[in-house]
Amino acid sequence: MALLPRDIDIDKPKFDQSTYVGRAKHFFLVTNPLNLFVTSTQLESARQIVQRYRAGQDVPECKSVEQLWKAKYLYDSAFHPETGEKQLLIGRMSAQMPMNMFITAGMMTFYKTTPAVVFWQWCNQTFNAIVNYTNRSGTTPISQTQLFTSYCLATGGALGTALSLNRAVKNMNPLVGRLVPLVAVAAANCINIPCMRMQELRNGVVLLDEKNNEVGISKKAAFVGISAVLVSRIAMAMPGMTLTPLLMENLEKRGFLKRFPRLNAPIQTVFCGFVLLFATPLGCAFFSQRAAIKVDSLEKDVSEAIQKKHPDLETVWYNKGL
């Protein structure tokens, strides 16, 4: 039986991360909703395969390189890239499409009454808090106080934005009202993500060289990484939360929703799911998860310390989170 080659770097994605297409292919595999149906036994098998291959041991259950990569992507879909801990099921990136499909549709279907806005924004921020915690960068623990504070601030920000805008656009074109949830989601993300990852902003993230050796810690890299995550999250939400209102407004003008009012929520849910199936990986692909930053662009003391110990090192990497 032929053994697998030993020169496959499974600590890097299968596809070229320097191009958008390569990152998109990578995240289509990572965010695949079918990964949610993989059993604990299969995930544990994938974890053992990855660990043994990293340690230079044989993995006879993998008959080909493709099987090795399949195991690696199963591992990546369920385990944190730095801590190695198994992630909460609904906090995994593969849960983004199915969870957001129902939450986004709910926010856009029931956006007119205050109780409905409160309920769906609460659902959304609860889910976001779980996702942000699950996909945080580094091993820095997050206190219960910080979790609770972030959750309350994001939920309050989303509710305040949504309710205020609903009042402001009451007499405007109905299409404007349908776009209010998007603005509320964007505002909440601007609060939730930085708050949930405040420890990274305070203490910095670990910087690595090309061989994954730790060379320093940077607060600036944490800020850049969290900003990139913020942009990606809003980009993931925008297609579904703009195209869906346009579709529903068109159906309403044609009289379709008056004839079949019960199809309002199902149509929005299915359409959101279809859009999110593509928007989720394409939004994640805006930036590489293993982000690069120039040494001379870091904080002065961090840059000088790295250059002193590693004079030839021009670029360092860190996990920006998702």
XYZ file of C-alpha atoms in Angstrom:
322
model
C 0.000 0.000 0.000
C 1.435 3.384 -1.042
C 1.992 5.814 1.817
C 0.956 9.447 1.618
C 3.731 11.918 0.761
C 5.186 13.631 3.842
C 5.571 17.072 2.285
C 1.891 18.145 2.366
C 1.527 21.221 4.566
C -1.923 20.674 6.050
C -1.438 23.647 8.381
C -2.115 25.804 5.351
C -5.326 25.759 3.267
C -5.479 23.517 0.231
C -5.934 26.484 -2.093
C -3.763 29.553 -2.726
C -4.798 32.150 -0.131
C -3.101 35.016 -1.931
C -5.976 35.144 -4.440
C -9.668 35.775 -3.850
C -10.641 32.706 -5.876
C -8.376 30.500 -3.781
C -9.806 31.890 -0.536
C -13.359 31.441 -1.868
C -12.705 27.758 -2.667
C -11.268 27.311 0.812
C -14.253 28.886 2.577
C -16.802 27.036 0.455
C -15.405 23.894 2.084
C -15.125 25.379 5.595
C -18.659 26.848 5.608
C -20.337 23.880 3.904
C -23.593 23.328 5.893
C -23.329 19.568 5.294
C -20.451 19.563 7.794
C -23.058 19.984 10.545
C -24.342 16.467 9.875
C -20.960 14.827 10.422
C -21.014 12.622 13.526
C -18.804 13.072 16.587
C -17.080 9.809 15.692
C -16.209 11.104 12.210
C -14.934 14.390 13.646
C -12.777 12.560 16.179
C -11.402 10.372 13.393
C -10.562 13.487 11.347
C -8.858 15.050 14.389
C -6.711 11.978 14.938
C -5.751 11.829 11.265
C -4.647 15.475 11.321
C -2.701 15.075 14.560
C -0.948 11.890 13.437
C -0.013 13.305 10.051
C 1.367 16.448 11.729
C 3.440 14.217 14.002
C 4.898 12.371 11.015
C 2.965 9.173 11.671
C 1.237 7.005 9.072
C -2.492 7.463 8.446
C -3.497 4.195 6.708
C -7.192 5.175 6.694
C -6.351 7.811 4.084
C -5.829 6.078 0.751
C -5.176 9.290 -1.174
C -4.157 12.919 -0.720
C -7.769 13.962 -1.337
C -8.904 11.881 1.642
C -6.284 13.590 3.796
C -7.566 17.008 2.739
C -11.155 15.901 3.373
C -10.200 14.966 6.929
C -8.363 18.261 7.365
C -11.377 20.318 6.254
C -13.686 18.324 8.517
C -11.272 19.099 11.332
C -11.166 22.798 10.411
C -14.960 22.988 10.307
C -15.346 21.903 13.943
C -12.136 22.665 15.856
C -10.560 26.023 16.716
C -7.398 26.574 14.635
C -5.305 27.706 17.619
C -6.717 26.086 20.747
C -7.823 22.860 19.050
C -10.983 22.828 21.154
C -14.190 21.475 19.658
C -16.465 24.385 18.826
C -20.114 24.836 19.720
C -22.274 23.434 16.925
C -24.196 26.638 16.145
C -21.042 28.729 16.521
C -19.234 26.968 13.683
C -18.969 28.725 10.331
C -20.800 25.805 8.709
C -23.863 26.839 10.757
C -23.868 30.361 9.339
C -26.108 29.620 6.357
C -28.875 27.597 8.053
C -28.982 29.770 11.198
C -28.877 33.087 9.355
C -31.413 31.812 6.831
C -34.124 31.674 9.497
C -32.969 34.666 11.555
C -32.555 36.995 8.558
C -35.886 35.952 7.102
C -37.528 36.545 10.476
C -36.018 40.029 10.810
C -37.169 41.007 7.335
C -40.605 39.410 7.507
C -41.600 40.723 10.936
C -40.022 44.174 11.000
C -43.050 46.425 11.510
C -44.100 45.793 15.131
C -41.992 46.526 18.211
C -42.377 43.054 19.822
C -41.313 41.369 16.573
C -38.288 43.663 16.187
C -37.256 43.002 19.787
C -37.584 39.231 19.423
C -35.727 38.834 16.135
C -32.946 41.280 16.977
C -32.498 39.441 20.266
C -32.266 36.127 18.378
C -29.744 37.594 15.963
C -27.482 39.072 18.627
C -27.617 35.916 20.721
C -26.466 33.947 17.695
C -23.810 36.552 16.829
C -22.430 36.469 20.365
C -22.045 32.683 20.154
C -20.362 32.925 16.729
C -17.996 35.708 17.809
C -16.981 33.818 20.938
C -16.523 30.535 19.061
C -14.393 32.085 16.300
C -12.318 34.457 18.397
C -8.580 34.645 17.773
C -6.018 33.331 20.221
C -6.203 31.555 23.531
C -7.013 34.578 25.697
C -9.988 33.712 27.926
C -13.106 35.873 27.856
C -14.662 36.597 31.233
C -18.353 36.134 31.921
C -18.600 39.856 32.633
C -17.160 40.685 29.235
C -19.488 38.208 27.536
C -22.530 39.676 29.255
C -21.474 43.277 28.593
C -20.835 42.617 24.901
C -24.129 40.807 24.533
C -26.130 43.586 26.211
C -24.410 46.387 24.284
C -24.864 44.690 20.897
C -28.482 43.772 21.563
C -29.238 47.264 22.845
C -27.496 48.847 19.866
C -29.394 46.704 17.382
C -32.753 47.334 19.054
C -32.132 51.054 19.389
C -31.119 51.334 15.742
C -34.002 49.227 14.417
C -36.746 50.868 16.502
C -35.475 54.391 15.839
C -35.191 53.821 12.102
C -38.623 52.180 11.969
C -40.117 55.365 13.390
C -38.054 57.540 11.063
C -39.045 55.710 7.868
C -42.692 55.126 8.782
C -43.942 57.488 6.067
C -41.302 56.631 3.466
C -41.300 54.095 0.640
C -42.016 50.593 2.041
C -38.784 49.362 0.496
C -36.829 51.665 2.822
C -38.519 50.061 5.796
C -37.503 46.608 4.581
C -33.845 47.713 4.636
C -33.918 48.798 8.289
C -32.873 45.338 9.586
C -29.664 45.520 7.532
C -28.663 48.818 9.134
C -29.469 47.406 12.578
C -27.357 44.312 11.897
C -24.422 46.424 10.687
C -24.642 48.659 13.767
C -24.799 45.668 16.099
C -21.779 44.041 14.435
C -19.794 47.230 15.010
C -20.524 46.819 18.726
C -20.627 43.064 19.208
C -17.415 41.978 17.491
C -15.018 44.499 19.127
C -16.639 43.970 22.543
C -16.537 40.190 22.310
C -12.870 40.318 21.348
C -11.836 43.154 23.646
C -9.119 41.017 25.251
C -7.348 40.829 21.904
C -7.485 44.610 21.550
C -6.133 45.033 25.075
C -3.492 42.317 25.087
C -2.748 41.760 21.395
C -2.624 38.635 19.243
C 0.225 36.209 18.752
C 2.490 36.882 15.763
C 4.084 33.960 13.931
C 6.846 33.516 11.376
C 6.480 31.400 8.224
C 7.171 28.240 10.262
C 4.501 29.084 12.857
C 7.038 30.018 15.535
C 5.865 32.742 17.909
C 7.832 35.969 17.431
C 5.765 38.558 19.268
C 2.377 39.946 20.298
C 0.665 42.930 18.687
C -2.385 45.035 19.547
C -2.300 46.678 16.121
C -2.570 43.309 14.399
C -5.580 42.558 16.613
C -7.223 45.822 15.550
C -6.554 45.167 11.854
C -7.827 41.593 12.117
C -11.022 42.507 13.966
C -11.703 45.317 11.466
C -11.381 42.803 8.628
C -13.812 40.434 10.365
C -16.271 43.294 10.770
C -16.148 44.088 7.048
C -16.576 40.412 6.155
C -19.582 39.949 8.445
C -21.395 42.953 6.996
C -20.516 41.814 3.464
C -21.961 38.371 4.265
C -25.236 39.925 5.420
C -25.685 42.523 2.680
C -26.683 40.361 -0.326
C -29.481 38.545 1.466
C -30.707 41.627 3.285
C -30.806 43.786 0.140
C -31.832 41.331 -2.579
C -34.599 39.792 -0.483
C -36.384 43.128 0.137
C -36.150 43.902 -3.569
C -37.691 40.523 -4.421
C -40.507 40.901 -1.880
C -41.244 44.468 -2.952
C -41.533 43.274 -6.553
C -43.873 40.419 -5.547
C -45.972 42.826 -3.526
C -46.327 45.241 -6.435
C -47.389 42.385 -8.696
C -50.082 41.418 -6.189
C -48.567 37.984 -5.582
C -48.361 38.430 -1.808
C -51.970 39.616 -1.632
C -53.111 36.437 -3.345
C -50.798 34.171 -1.333
C -50.027 35.997 1.944
C -48.939 32.805 3.701
C -46.009 32.441 1.293
C -44.391 35.665 2.543
C -42.204 34.097 5.226
C -41.419 30.828 3.356
C -40.300 32.697 0.222
C -38.024 35.007 2.222
C -36.570 32.079 4.168
C -35.783 29.970 1.095
C -34.415 32.912 -0.872
C -32.239 34.031 2.058
C -30.882 30.514 2.377
C -29.992 30.376 -1.309
C -28.216 33.740 -1.195
C -26.390 32.949 2.065
C -25.129 29.651 0.656
C -22.890 31.758 -1.587
C -22.622 35.022 0.374
C -21.174 33.320 3.463
C -18.018 31.837 1.873
C -17.618 34.749 -0.545
C -17.797 37.219 2.355
C -15.325 35.223 4.431
C -12.982 35.167 1.418
C -12.501 38.943 1.464
C -9.547 38.362 3.784
C -7.324 35.385 4.545
C -7.863 33.862 7.989
C -4.092 33.577 8.427
C -3.478 37.260 7.937
C -0.124 38.799 7.075
C 1.243 42.115 8.318
C 4.559 43.854 7.664
C 6.911 43.981 10.640
C 7.704 47.668 10.091
C 3.976 48.541 10.254
C 3.567 47.113 13.781
C 3.891 49.107 16.995
C 7.366 50.566 17.298
C 8.413 48.486 20.307
C 7.042 45.266 18.809
C 8.675 45.953 15.451
C 12.053 46.725 17.050
C 11.926 43.600 19.229
C 11.191 41.374 16.237
C 13.851 42.993 14.052
C 16.405 42.601 16.844
C 15.808 38.848 17.178
C 14.876 38.160 13.543
C 16.585 40.796 11.348
C 15.624 39.058 8.102
C 11.923 38.733 8.969
C 9.851 41.268 7.004
C 6.358 39.773 7.333
C 4.589 38.041 10.207
C 1.255 36.212 10.378
C -1.587 35.908 12.856
C -5.031 34.336 13.081
C -7.557 37.124 12.535
C -10.541 34.946 13.454
C -13.742 34.664 11.411
